[in-house]
Amino acid sequence: MNHNDELIRYFASAPEMMPVYRVFEDRVTEQCAPRGPLAIRVQKTQITFSNRYNFACASLPVRRKKGWPNPCLMITFGLEHRLESQRIAVATEPYLNRWTHHVLVTRPEDIDDELMSWVCAAYDFSLTK
């Protein structure tokens, strides 16, 4: 199955989120691929972006907190420090100095320079593991 068919299958339950995802994928490819290796895997529960390690994911939230938009796309990435921003829906520290951040996006315009700066920092951080 080709990448486009995998995306159509993944977004079958929320097809209106595919254009938002496409902007995200395009920007990750444009900004991270020049830094080094980049692989994109469409899986059952998420779309994973990796270099040597996973650095970001895009997913349709299965479990929602009250007040989250529906539909939305969750962008997840890891950094060595906790980001302080109202855009961060959830931040956890599963390992010492390894913070996982979740940002909810609903429109292509939400894939902005601020979000991409965090994702590119996550790309760089994953190379230090």
N, CA, C and O atoms as a printed pandas DataFrame, in Angstrom:
     atom_number atom_name residue_name chain_id  residue_number  x_coord  y_coord  z_coord
0              1         N          MET        A               1    0.854   -1.182    0.000
1              2        CA          MET        A               1    0.000    0.000    0.000
2              3         C          MET        A               1    0.897    1.240    0.000
3              4         O          MET        A               1    1.871    1.307    0.749
4              5         N          ASN        A               2    0.566    2.206   -0.832
5              6        CA          ASN        A               2    1.402    3.410   -0.886
6              7         C          ASN        A               2    1.022    4.385    0.230
7              8         O          ASN        A               2    0.000    4.228    0.897
8              9         N          HIS        A               3    1.863    5.380    0.409
9             10        CA          HIS        A               3    1.710    6.340    1.517
10            11         C          HIS        A               3    0.347    7.031    1.487
11            12         O          HIS        A               3   -0.297    7.175    2.526
12            13         N          ASN        A               4   -0.093    7.454    0.312
13            14        CA          ASN        A               4   -1.379    8.153    0.200
14            15         C          ASN        A               4   -2.536    7.241    0.609
15            16         O          ASN        A               4   -3.449    7.678    1.311
16            17         N          ASP        A               5   -2.506    5.983    0.176
17            18        CA          ASP        A               5   -3.550    5.029    0.555
18            19         C          ASP        A               5   -3.541    4.782    2.062
19            20         O          ASP        A               5   -4.595    4.659    2.686
20            21         N          GLU        A               6   -2.347    4.712    2.635
21            22        CA          GLU        A               6   -2.250    4.531    4.095
22            23         C          GLU        A               6   -2.873    5.722    4.827
23            24         O          GLU        A               6   -3.562    5.546    5.832
24            25         N          LEU        A               7   -2.628    6.930    4.322
25            26        CA          LEU        A               7   -3.201    8.127    4.946
26            27         C          LEU        A               7   -4.725    8.148    4.820
27            28         O          LEU        A               7   -5.425    8.495    5.771
28            29         N          ILE        A               8   -5.227    7.783    3.662
29            30        CA          ILE        A               8   -6.684    7.742    3.474
30            31         C          ILE        A               8   -7.308    6.769    4.471
31            32         O          ILE        A               8   -8.344    7.060    5.069
32            33         N          ARG        A               9   -6.682    5.633    4.640
33            34        CA          ARG        A               9   -7.187    4.648    5.604
34            35         C          ARG        A               9   -7.088    5.205    7.027
35            36         O          ARG        A               9   -8.032    5.089    7.809
36            37         N          TYR        A              10   -5.950    5.806    7.359
37            38        CA          TYR        A              10   -5.774    6.328    8.713
38            39         C          TYR        A              10   -6.819    7.397    9.042
39            40         O          TYR        A              10   -7.387    7.394   10.134
40            41         N          PHE        A              11   -7.068    8.295    8.116
41            42        CA          PHE        A              11   -7.974    9.419    8.355
42            43         C          PHE        A              11   -9.432    9.126    7.991
43            44         O          PHE        A              11  -10.233   10.056    7.895
44            45         N          ALA        A              12   -9.790    7.874    7.789
45            46        CA          ALA        A              12  -11.157    7.508    7.415
46            47         C          ALA        A              12  -12.181    8.002    8.430
47            48         O          ALA        A              12  -13.294    8.369    8.053
48            49         N          SER        A              13  -11.818    8.016    9.716
49            50        CA          SER        A              13  -12.777    8.437   10.751
50            51         C          SER        A              13  -12.856    9.957   10.911
51            52         O          SER        A              13  -13.790   10.467   11.529
52            53         N          ALA        A              14  -11.887   10.673   10.361
53            54        CA          ALA        A              14  -11.872   12.142   10.456
54            55         C          ALA        A              14  -11.185   12.711    9.214
55            56         O          ALA        A              14  -10.111   13.303    9.319
56            57         N          PRO        A              15  -11.798   12.536    8.038
57            58        CA          PRO        A              15  -11.141   12.968    6.796
58            59         C          PRO        A              15  -10.854   14.465    6.750
59            60         O          PRO        A              15   -9.957   14.901    6.028
60            61         N          GLU        A              16  -11.609   15.259    7.516
61            62        CA          GLU        A              16  -11.374   16.703    7.520
62            63         C          GLU        A              16  -10.039   17.073    8.167
63            64         O          GLU        A              16   -9.588   18.211    8.040
64            65         N          MET        A              17   -9.407   16.133    8.854
65            66        CA          MET        A              17   -8.102   16.401    9.470
66            67         C          MET        A              17   -6.938   16.089    8.531
67            68         O          MET        A              17   -5.802   16.468    8.816
68            69         N          MET        A              18   -7.202   15.407    7.421
69            70        CA          MET        A              18   -6.104   15.072    6.508
70            71         C          MET        A              18   -5.434   16.314    5.923
71            72         O          MET        A              18   -4.206   16.318    5.834
72            73         N          PRO        A              19   -6.148   17.372    5.515
73            74        CA          PRO        A              19   -5.444   18.562    5.013
74            75         C          PRO        A              19   -4.541   19.204    6.077
75            76         O          PRO        A              19   -3.481   19.737    5.751
76            77         N          VAL        A              20   -4.956   19.154    7.326
77            78        CA          VAL        A              20   -4.132   19.688    8.419
78            79         C          VAL        A              20   -2.869   18.839    8.532
79            80         O          VAL        A              20   -1.763   19.369    8.640
80            81         N          TYR        A              21   -3.042   17.522    8.507
81            82        CA          TYR        A              21   -1.893   16.620    8.575
82            83         C          TYR        A              21   -0.940   16.856    7.401
83            84         O          TYR        A              21    0.276   16.897    7.586
84            85         N          ARG        A              22   -1.489   17.011    6.195
85            86        CA          ARG        A              22   -0.630   17.197    5.008
86            87         C          ARG        A              22    0.263   18.428    5.149
87            88         O          ARG        A              22    1.429   18.395    4.754
88            89         N          VAL        A              23   -0.269   19.506    5.704
89            90        CA          VAL        A              23    0.549   20.699    5.936
90            91         C          VAL        A              23    1.662   20.356    6.920
91            92         O          VAL        A              23    2.810   20.755    6.724
92            93         N          PHE        A              24    1.325   19.614    7.981
93            94        CA          PHE        A              24    2.336   19.221    8.961
94            95         C          PHE        A              24    3.420   18.362    8.304
95            96         O          PHE        A              24    4.609   18.631    8.474
96            97         N          GLU        A              25    3.024   17.346    7.567
97            98        CA          GLU        A              25    4.007   16.470    6.916
98            99         C          GLU        A              25    4.895   17.264    5.960
99           100         O          GLU        A              25    6.111   17.077    5.936
100          101         N          ASP        A              26    4.287   18.148    5.175
101          102        CA          ASP        A              26    5.069   18.950    4.229
102          103         C          ASP        A              26    6.092   19.812    4.955
103          104         O          ASP        A              26    7.241   19.919    4.526
104          105         N          ARG        A              27    5.670   20.422    6.054
105          106        CA          ARG        A              27    6.597   21.308    6.781
106          107         C          ARG        A              27    7.695   20.508    7.480
107          108         O          ARG        A              27    8.844   20.946    7.520
108          109         N          VAL        A              28    7.355   19.343    8.031
109          110        CA          VAL        A              28    8.388   18.502    8.650
110          111         C          VAL        A              28    9.398   18.082    7.591
111          112         O          VAL        A              28   10.606   18.152    7.818
112          113         N          THR        A              29    8.909   17.650    6.443
113          114        CA          THR        A              29    9.805   17.223    5.365
114          115         C          THR        A              29   10.691   18.375    4.908
115          116         O          THR        A              29   11.896   18.202    4.721
116          117         N          GLU        A              30   10.100   19.535    4.731
117          118        CA          GLU        A              30   10.839   20.712    4.270
118          119         C          GLU        A              30   11.894   21.161    5.284
119          120         O          GLU        A              30   12.998   21.546    4.898
120          121         N          GLN        A              31   11.560   21.114    6.578
121          122        CA          GLN        A              31   12.449   21.690    7.591
122          123         C          GLN        A              31   13.364   20.674    8.266
123          124         O          GLN        A              31   14.437   21.044    8.743
124          125         N          CYS        A              32   12.966   19.402    8.319
125          126        CA          CYS        A              32   13.789   18.412    9.019
126          127         C          CYS        A              32   14.644   17.568    8.085
127          128         O          CYS        A              32   15.762   17.196    8.442
128          129         N          ALA        A              33   14.140   17.262    6.901
129          130        CA          ALA        A              33   14.910   16.418    5.978
130          131         C          ALA        A              33   16.293   16.991    5.672
131          132         O          ALA        A              33   17.243   16.217    5.556
132          133         N          PRO        A              34   16.452   18.326    5.532
133          134        CA          PRO        A              34   17.802   18.846    5.284
134          135         C          PRO        A              34   18.762   18.624    6.460
135          136         O          PRO        A              34   19.977   18.715    6.285
136          137         N          ARG        A              35   18.233   18.336    7.646
137          138        CA          ARG        A              35   19.070   18.123    8.831
138          139         C          ARG        A              35   19.664   16.722    8.860
139          140         O          ARG        A              35   20.668   16.485    9.532
140          141         N          GLY        A              36   19.044   15.787    8.127
141          142        CA          GLY        A              36   19.516   14.402    8.148
142          143         C          GLY        A              36   18.391   13.442    7.808
143          144         O          GLY        A              36   17.421   13.821    7.152
144          145         N          PRO        A              37   18.520   12.191    8.255
145          146        CA          PRO        A              37   17.527   11.181    7.887
146          147         C          PRO        A              37   16.123   11.524    8.387
147          148         O          PRO        A              37   15.951   12.143    9.437
148          149         N          LEU        A              38   15.134   11.107    7.611
149          150        CA          LEU        A              38   13.734   11.317    7.995
150          151         C          LEU        A              38   12.910   10.167    7.438
151          152         O          LEU        A              38   12.929    9.896    6.237
152          153         N          ALA        A              39   12.193    9.501    8.319
153          154        CA          ALA        A              39   11.281    8.431    7.916
154          155         C          ALA        A              39    9.901    8.745    8.472
155          156         O          ALA        A              39    9.765    9.259    9.583
156          157         N          ILE        A              40    8.874    8.427    7.678
157          158        CA          ILE        A              40    7.494    8.637    8.088
158          159         C          ILE        A              40    6.782    7.296    7.960
159          160         O          ILE        A              40    6.766    6.689    6.889
160          161         N          ARG        A              41    6.188    6.838    9.076
161          162        CA          ARG        A              41    5.484    5.559    9.089
162          163         C          ARG        A              41    4.041    5.766    9.536
163          164         O          ARG        A              41    3.783    6.317   10.606
164          165         N          VAL        A              42    3.109    5.318    8.706
165          166        CA          VAL        A              42    1.697    5.349    9.083
166          167         C          VAL        A              42    1.410    4.040    9.804
167          168         O          VAL        A              42    1.533    2.958    9.231
168          169         N          GLN        A              43    1.028    4.157   11.065
169          170        CA          GLN        A              43    0.729    2.991   11.874
170          171         C          GLN        A              43   -0.758    2.981   12.216
171          172         O          GLN        A              43   -1.503    3.859   11.782
172          173         N          LYS        A              44   -1.181    2.009   12.979
173          174        CA          LYS        A              44   -2.601    1.887   13.300
174          175         C          LYS        A              44   -3.096    3.061   14.144
175          176         O          LYS        A              44   -4.188    3.574   13.900
176          177         N          THR        A              45   -2.310    3.493   15.134
177          178        CA          THR        A              45   -2.773    4.523   16.062
178          179         C          THR        A              45   -2.122    5.882   15.866
179          180         O          THR        A              45   -2.579    6.867   16.445
180          181         N          GLN        A              46   -1.062    5.961   15.061
181          182        CA          GLN        A              46   -0.378    7.241   14.876
182          183         C          GLN        A              46    0.491    7.207   13.631
183          184         O          GLN        A              46    0.761    6.151   13.060
184          185         N          ILE        A              47    0.916    8.390   13.233
185          186        CA          ILE        A              47    1.868    8.536   12.139
186          187         C          ILE        A              47    3.158    9.015   12.788
187          188         O          ILE        A              47    3.190   10.071   13.419
188          189         N          THR        A              48    4.215    8.238   12.632
189          190        CA          THR        A              48    5.458    8.475   13.345
190          191         C          THR        A              48    6.513    9.078   12.427
191          192         O          THR        A              48    6.706    8.641   11.293
192          193         N          PHE        A              49    7.190   10.096   12.954
193          194        CA          PHE        A              49    8.298   10.756   12.260
194          195         C          PHE        A              49    9.568   10.415   13.021
195          196         O          PHE        A              49    9.644   10.609   14.234
196          197         N          SER        A              50   10.566    9.906   12.307
197          198        CA          SER        A              50   11.787    9.504   12.998
198          199         C          SER        A              50   13.021    9.824   12.171
199          200         O          SER        A              50   12.972    9.939   10.946
200          201         N          ASN        A              51   14.127    9.963   12.888
201          202        CA          ASN        A              51   15.447    9.970   12.271
202          203         C          ASN        A              51   16.040    8.647   12.730
203          204         O          ASN        A              51   15.629    7.603   12.225
204          205         N          ARG        A              52   16.965    8.641   13.642
205          206        CA          ARG        A              52   17.396    7.385   14.243
206          207         C          ARG        A              52   16.361    6.927   15.258
207          208         O          ARG        A              52   16.176    5.729   15.472
208          209         N          TYR        A              53   15.687    7.888   15.883
209          210        CA          TYR        A              53   14.660    7.635   16.884
210          211         C          TYR        A              53   13.413    8.414   16.509
211          212         O          TYR        A              53   13.465    9.323   15.680
212          213         N          ASN        A              54   12.292    8.057   17.122
213          214        CA          ASN        A              54   11.074    8.825   16.910
214          215         C          ASN        A              54   11.245   10.201   17.546
215          216         O          ASN        A              54   11.736   10.319   18.668
216          217         N          PHE        A              55   10.837   11.233   16.823
217          218        CA          PHE        A              55   10.920   12.581   17.391
218          219         C          PHE        A              55    9.566   13.290   17.400
219          220         O          PHE        A              55    9.380   14.264   18.129
220          221         N          ALA        A              56    8.616   12.801   16.590
221          222        CA          ALA        A              56    7.286   13.416   16.571
222          223         C          ALA        A              56    6.278   12.397   16.067
223          224         O          ALA        A              56    6.618   11.440   15.371
224          225         N          CYS        A              57    5.023   12.635   16.444
225          226        CA          CYS        A              57    3.910   11.809   15.967
226          227         C          CYS        A              57    2.727   12.715   15.699
227          228         O          CYS        A              57    2.589   13.780   16.301
228          229         N          ALA        A              58    1.886   12.280   14.795
229          230        CA          ALA        A              58    0.599   12.923   14.559
230          231         C          ALA        A              58   -0.454   11.841   14.761
231          232         O          ALA        A              58   -0.304   10.721   14.273
232          233         N          SER        A              59   -1.512   12.178   15.475
233          234        CA          SER        A              59   -2.544   11.170   15.737
234          235         C          SER        A              59   -3.903   11.823   15.915
235          236         O          SER        A              59   -4.020   13.010   16.220
236          237         N          LEU        A              60   -4.915   11.009   15.715
237          238        CA          LEU        A              60   -6.280   11.402   16.026
238          239         C          LEU        A              60   -6.528   10.917   17.452
239          240         O          LEU        A              60   -6.517    9.709   17.692
240          241         N          PRO        A              61   -6.752   11.820   18.400
241          242        CA          PRO        A              61   -6.909   11.386   19.795
242          243         C          PRO        A              61   -8.072   10.411   19.956
243          244         O          PRO        A              61   -9.180   10.660   19.482
244          245         N          VAL        A              62   -7.800    9.307   20.626
245          246        CA          VAL        A              62   -8.833    8.321   20.915
246          247         C          VAL        A              62   -9.511    8.694   22.231
247          248         O          VAL        A              62  -10.738    8.731   22.323
248          249         N          ARG        A              63   -8.697    8.967   23.240
249          250        CA          ARG        A              63   -9.234    9.424   24.529
250          251         C          ARG        A              63   -9.122   10.939   24.557
251          252         O          ARG        A              63   -8.053   11.500   24.315
252          253         N          ARG        A              64  -10.218   11.582   24.848
253          254        CA          ARG        A              64  -10.253   13.044   24.837
254          255         C          ARG        A              64  -10.509   13.577   26.224
255          256         O          ARG        A              64  -11.270   13.009   27.007
256          257         N          LYS        A              65   -9.853   14.685   26.505
257          258        CA          LYS        A              65  -10.171   15.415   27.725
258          259         C          LYS        A              65  -11.340   16.343   27.424
259          260         O          LYS        A              65  -11.528   16.776   26.287
260          261         N          LYS        A              66  -12.111   16.636   28.443
261          262        CA          LYS        A              66  -13.227   17.559   28.284
262          263         C          LYS        A              66  -12.689   18.894   27.759
263          264         O          LYS        A              66  -11.686   19.411   28.251
264          265         N          GLY        A              67  -13.367   19.432   26.766
265          266        CA          GLY        A              67  -12.972   20.719   26.215
266          267         C          GLY        A              67  -12.062   20.633   25.003
267          268         O          GLY        A              67  -11.827   21.647   24.344
268          269         N          TRP        A              68  -11.539   19.441   24.686
269          270        CA          TRP        A              68  -10.713   19.323   23.488
270          271         C          TRP        A              68  -11.596   19.436   22.250
271          272         O          TRP        A              68  -12.727   18.949   22.248
272          273         N          PRO        A              69  -11.084   20.082   21.193
273          274        CA          PRO        A              69  -11.878   20.183   19.966
274          275         C          PRO        A              69  -12.091   18.807   19.330
275          276         O          PRO        A              69  -11.263   17.906   19.463
276          277         N          ASN        A              70  -13.202   18.675   18.649
277          278        CA          ASN        A              70  -13.494   17.420   17.965
278          279         C          ASN        A              70  -14.064   17.775   16.592
279          280         O          ASN        A              70  -15.137   18.373   16.519
280          281         N          PRO        A              71  -13.382   17.428   15.515
281          282        CA          PRO        A              71  -12.149   16.647   15.469
282          283         C          PRO        A              71  -10.917   17.526   15.674
283          284         O          PRO        A              71  -10.979   18.753   15.596
284          285         N          CYS        A              72   -9.810   16.862   15.937
285          286        CA          CYS        A              72   -8.526   17.560   16.020
286          287         C          CYS        A              72   -7.418   16.563   15.713
287          288         O          CYS        A              72   -7.627   15.350   15.711
288          289         N          LEU        A              73   -6.260   17.098   15.460
289          290        CA          LEU        A              73   -5.063   16.306   15.233
290          291         C          LEU        A              73   -4.114   16.621   16.377
291          292         O          LEU        A              73   -3.885   17.787   16.700
292          293         N          MET        A              74   -3.562   15.578   16.990
293          294        CA          MET        A              74   -2.616   15.778   18.083
294          295         C          MET        A              74   -1.200   15.626   17.534
295          296         O          MET        A              74   -0.854   14.611   16.929
296          297         N          ILE        A              75   -0.400   16.650   17.758
297          298        CA          ILE        A              75    1.014   16.614   17.391
298          299         C          ILE        A              75    1.793   16.371   18.684
299          300         O          ILE        A              75    1.663   17.122   19.650
300          301         N          THR        A              76    2.596   15.324   18.687
301          302        CA          THR        A              76    3.358   14.931   19.873
302          303         C          THR        A              76    4.838   15.000   19.543
303          304         O          THR        A              76    5.259   14.588   18.463
304          305         N          PHE        A              77    5.627   15.522   20.474
305          306        CA          PHE        A              77    7.072   15.602   20.271
306          307         C          PHE        A              77    7.761   15.603   21.623
307          308         O          PHE        A              77    7.145   15.910   22.644
308          309         N          GLY        A              78    9.051   15.257   21.623
309          310        CA          GLY        A              78    9.810   15.172   22.865
310          311         C          GLY        A              78   10.964   16.152   22.906
311          312         O          GLY        A              78   11.653   16.370   21.909
312          313         N          LEU        A              79   11.163   16.738   24.077
313          314        CA          LEU        A              79   12.265   17.668   24.305
314          315         C          LEU        A              79   12.920   17.367   25.650
315          316         O          LEU        A              79   12.377   16.610   26.455
316          317         N          GLU        A              80   14.081   17.957   25.889
317          318        CA          GLU        A              80   14.784   17.737   27.153
318          319         C          GLU        A              80   14.243   18.608   28.280
319          320         O          GLU        A              80   14.639   18.437   29.433
320          321         N          HIS        A              81   13.356   19.529   27.968
321          322        CA          HIS        A              81   12.785   20.423   28.983
322          323         C          HIS        A              81   11.288   20.594   28.728
323          324         O          HIS        A              81   10.799   20.329   27.630
324          325         N          ARG        A              82   10.588   21.030   29.735
325          326        CA          ARG        A              82    9.154   21.263   29.600
326          327         C          ARG        A              82    8.923   22.633   28.965
327          328         O          ARG        A              82    9.485   23.638   29.402
328          329         N          LEU        A              83    8.090   22.653   27.930
329          330        CA          LEU        A              83    7.698   23.921   27.313
330          331         C          LEU        A              83    6.572   24.538   28.126
331          332         O          LEU        A              83    5.664   23.846   28.586
332          333         N          GLU        A              84    6.647   25.834   28.293
333          334        CA          GLU        A              84    5.560   26.566   28.949
334          335         C          GLU        A              84    4.831   27.356   27.877
335          336         O          GLU        A              84    5.316   28.386   27.409
336          337         N          SER        A              85    3.675   26.867   27.497
337          338        CA          SER        A              85    2.867   27.528   26.478
338          339         C          SER        A              85    1.421   27.090   26.659
339          340         O          SER        A              85    1.151   25.943   27.013
340          341         N          GLN        A              86    0.503   27.999   26.417
341          342        CA          GLN        A              86   -0.911   27.645   26.482
342          343         C          GLN        A              86   -1.297   26.680   25.367
343          344         O          GLN        A              86   -2.355   26.054   25.427
344          345         N          ARG        A              87   -0.464   26.559   24.373
345          346        CA          ARG        A              87   -0.746   25.641   23.260
346          347         C          ARG        A              87   -0.524   24.179   23.638
347          348         O          ARG        A              87   -1.047   23.279   22.982
348          349         N          ILE        A              88    0.248   23.945   24.690
349          350        CA          ILE        A              88    0.534   22.577   25.106
350          351         C          ILE        A              88   -0.682   22.035   25.852
351          352         O          ILE        A              88   -1.024   22.524   26.929
352          353         N          ALA        A              89   -1.337   21.016   25.273
353          354        CA          ALA        A              89   -2.524   20.430   25.910
354          355         C          ALA        A              89   -2.122   19.543   27.082
355          356         O          ALA        A              89   -2.784   19.540   28.120
356          357         N          VAL        A              90   -1.032   18.789   26.914
357          358        CA          VAL        A              90   -0.542   17.881   27.945
358          359         C          VAL        A              90    0.979   17.822   27.822
359          360         O          VAL        A              90    1.518   17.790   26.716
360          361         N          ALA        A              91    1.669   17.808   28.967
361          362        CA          ALA        A              91    3.123   17.600   29.001
362          363         C          ALA        A              91    3.424   16.621   30.127
363          364         O          ALA        A              91    2.951   16.788   31.251
364          365         N          THR        A              92    4.210   15.605   29.818
365          366        CA          THR        A              92    4.597   14.617   30.830
366          367         C          THR        A              92    6.100   14.382   30.744
367          368         O          THR        A              92    6.720   14.624   29.709
368          369         N          GLU        A              93    6.670   13.909   31.838
369          370        CA          GLU        A              93    8.096   13.596   31.879
370          371         C          GLU        A              93    8.249   12.091   32.141
371          372         O          GLU        A              93    8.452   11.679   33.284
372          373         N          PRO        A              94    8.152   11.269   31.083
373          374        CA          PRO        A              94    8.223    9.818   31.281
374          375         C          PRO        A              94    9.597    9.339   31.745
375          376         O          PRO        A              94    9.710    8.295   32.389
376          377         N          TYR        A              95   10.635   10.099   31.419
377          378        CA          TYR        A              95   12.008    9.813   31.853
378          379         C          TYR        A              95   12.624   11.128   32.291
379          380         O          TYR        A              95   12.220   12.193   31.824
380          381         N          LEU        A              96   13.577   11.061   33.165
381          382        CA          LEU        A              96   14.243   12.265   33.637
382          383         C          LEU        A              96   14.777   13.069   32.448
383          384         O          LEU        A              96   15.471   12.532   31.585
384          385         N          ASN        A              97   14.446   14.351   32.415
385          386        CA          ASN        A              97   14.884   15.270   31.348
386          387         C          ASN        A              97   14.444   14.837   29.959
387          388         O          ASN        A              97   15.133   15.103   28.974
388          389         N          ARG        A              98   13.291   14.168   29.877
389          390        CA          ARG        A              98   12.713   13.801   28.588
390          391         C          ARG        A              98   11.215   14.081   28.667
391          392         O          ARG        A              98   10.445   13.278   29.194
392          393         N          TRP        A              99   10.818   15.228   28.137
393          394        CA          TRP        A              99    9.436   15.691   28.217
394          395         C          TRP        A              99    8.691   15.404   26.924
395          396         O          TRP        A              99    9.181   15.697   25.833
396          397         N          THR        A             100    7.510   14.831   27.056
397          398        CA          THR        A             100    6.623   14.593   25.922
398          399         C          THR        A             100    5.541   15.654   25.951
399          400         O          THR        A             100    4.871   15.844   26.966
400          401         N          HIS        A             101    5.372   16.347   24.829
401          402        CA          HIS        A             101    4.398   17.431   24.711
402          403         C          HIS        A             101    3.353   17.068   23.654
403          404         O          HIS        A             101    3.671   16.461   22.631
404          405         N          HIS        A             102    2.104   17.449   23.921
405          406        CA          HIS        A             102    1.004   17.209   22.988
406          407         C          HIS        A             102    0.340   18.551   22.670
407          408         O          HIS        A             102   -0.068   19.284   23.571
408          409         N          VAL        A             103    0.239   18.858   21.382
409          410        CA          VAL        A             103   -0.400   20.081   20.912
410          411         C          VAL        A             103   -1.569   19.673   20.021
411          412         O          VAL        A             103   -1.414   18.837   19.129
412          413         N          LEU        A             104   -2.737   20.265   20.264
413          414        CA          LEU        A             104   -3.915   19.980   19.450
414          415         C          LEU        A             104   -4.045   21.030   18.355
415          416         O          LEU        A             104   -3.984   22.231   18.621
416          417         N          VAL        A             105   -4.224   20.569   17.127
417          418        CA          VAL        A             105   -4.403   21.475   16.000
418          419         C          VAL        A             105   -5.697   21.114   15.268
419          420         O          VAL        A             105   -6.091   19.948   15.210
420          421         N          THR        A             106   -6.337   22.118   14.721
421          422        CA          THR        A             106   -7.600   21.886   14.017
422          423         C          THR        A             106   -7.623   22.479   12.618
423          424         O          THR        A             106   -8.479   22.128   11.806
424          425         N          ARG        A             107   -6.674   23.389   12.327
425          426        CA          ARG        A             107   -6.653   24.078   11.025
426          427         C          ARG        A             107   -5.232   24.072   10.478
427          428         O          ARG        A             107   -4.276   24.021   11.252
428          429         N          PRO        A             108   -5.078   24.124    9.167
429          430        CA          PRO        A             108   -3.723   24.185    8.601
430          431         C          PRO        A             108   -2.890   25.341    9.173
431          432         O          PRO        A             108   -1.675   25.217    9.324
432          433         N          GLU        A             109   -3.550   26.469    9.492
433          434        CA          GLU        A             109   -2.817   27.631   10.026
434          435         C          GLU        A             109   -2.205   27.352   11.400
435          436         O          GLU        A             109   -1.305   28.073   11.831
436          437         N          ASP        A             110   -2.685   26.312   12.091
437          438        CA          ASP        A             110   -2.118   25.956   13.399
438          439         C          ASP        A             110   -0.720   25.363   13.271
439          440         O          ASP        A             110    0.023   25.303   14.251
440          441         N          ILE        A             111   -0.359   24.925   12.066
441          442        CA          ILE        A             111    0.982   24.375   11.821
442          443         C          ILE        A             111    1.873   25.570   11.490
443          444         O          ILE        A             111    2.267   25.774   10.342
444          445         N          ASP        A             112    2.177   26.347   12.515
445          446        CA          ASP        A             112    2.878   27.621   12.321
446          447         C          ASP        A             112    4.359   27.510   12.694
447          448         O          ASP        A             112    4.845   26.437   13.054
448          449         N          ASP        A             113    5.057   28.627   12.602
449          450        CA          ASP        A             113    6.499   28.637   12.865
450          451         C          ASP        A             113    6.823   28.239   14.305
451          452         O          ASP        A             113    7.834   27.580   14.547
452          453         N          GLU        A             114    5.989   28.626   15.253
453          454        CA          GLU        A             114    6.251   28.258   16.649
454          455         C          GLU        A             114    6.203   26.739   16.822
455          456         O          GLU        A             114    7.124   26.145   17.384
456          457         N          LEU        A             115    5.134   26.118   16.340
457          458        CA          LEU        A             115    5.020   24.660   16.450
458          459         C          LEU        A             115    6.176   23.974   15.733
459          460         O          LEU        A             115    6.765   23.028   16.257
460          461         N          MET        A             116    6.496   24.448   14.548
461          462        CA          MET        A             116    7.579   23.817   13.790
462          463         C          MET        A             116    8.934   24.019   14.449
463          464         O          MET        A             116    9.808   23.162   14.312
464          465         N          SER        A             117    9.137   25.121   15.159
465          466        CA          SER        A             117   10.406   25.298   15.882
466          467         C          SER        A             117   10.529   24.241   16.973
467          468         O          SER        A             117   11.623   23.736   17.226
468          469         N          TRP        A             118    9.418   23.904   17.619
469          470        CA          TRP        A             118    9.428   22.855   18.654
470          471         C          TRP        A             118    9.699   21.489   18.030
471          472         O          TRP        A             118   10.474   20.700   18.572
472          473         N          VAL        A             119    9.064   21.207   16.893
473          474        CA          VAL        A             119    9.249   19.913   16.232
474          475         C          VAL        A             119   10.688   19.776   15.726
475          476         O          VAL        A             119   11.283   18.706   15.844
476          477         N          CYS        A             120   11.244   20.840   15.170
477          478        CA          CYS        A             120   12.645   20.788   14.714
478          479         C          CYS        A             120   13.599   20.615   15.898
479          480         O          CYS        A             120   14.602   19.909   15.789
480          481         N          ALA        A             121   13.292   21.253   17.017
481          482        CA          ALA        A             121   14.109   21.054   18.229
482          483         C          ALA        A             121   14.002   19.608   18.689
483          484         O          ALA        A             121   14.987   19.038   19.158
484          485         N          ALA        A             122   12.822   19.004   18.562
485          486        CA          ALA        A             122   12.646   17.599   18.924
486          487         C          ALA        A             122   13.466   16.701   17.993
487          488         O          ALA        A             122   14.036   15.705   18.440
488          489         N          TYR        A             123   13.530   17.044   16.706
489          490        CA          TYR        A             123   14.355   16.306   15.758
490          491         C          TYR        A             123   15.813   16.317   16.250
491          492         O          TYR        A             123   16.459   15.274   16.348
492          493         N          ASP        A             124   16.303   17.508   16.550
493          494        CA          ASP        A             124   17.691   17.645   17.004
494          495         C          ASP        A             124   17.921   16.910   18.329
495          496         O          ASP        A             124   18.940   16.243   18.506
496          497         N          PHE        A             125   16.969   17.039   19.253
497          498        CA          PHE        A             125   17.088   16.390   20.565
498          499         C          PHE        A             125   17.139   14.864   20.405
499          500         O          PHE        A             125   17.904   14.195   21.099
500          501         N          SER        A             126   16.337   14.323   19.507
501          502        CA          SER        A             126   16.319   12.854   19.353
502          503         C          SER        A             126   17.663   12.327   18.865
503          504         O          SER        A             126   18.004   11.175   19.134
504          505         N          LEU        A             127   18.417   13.130   18.169
505          506        CA          LEU        A             127   19.746   12.697   17.697
506          507         C          LEU        A             127   20.762   12.625   18.833
507          508         O          LEU        A             127   21.826   12.027   18.671
508          509         N          THR        A             128   20.448   13.226   19.982
509          510        CA          THR        A             128   21.398   13.212   21.100
510          511         C          THR        A             128   21.194   12.017   22.018
511          512         O          THR        A             128   21.972   11.824   22.952
512          513         N          LYS        A             129   20.171   11.217   21.777
513          514        CA          LYS        A             129   19.887   10.054   22.636
514          515         C          LYS        A             129   20.961    9.002   22.494
515          516         O          LYS        A             129   20.890    7.956   23.140
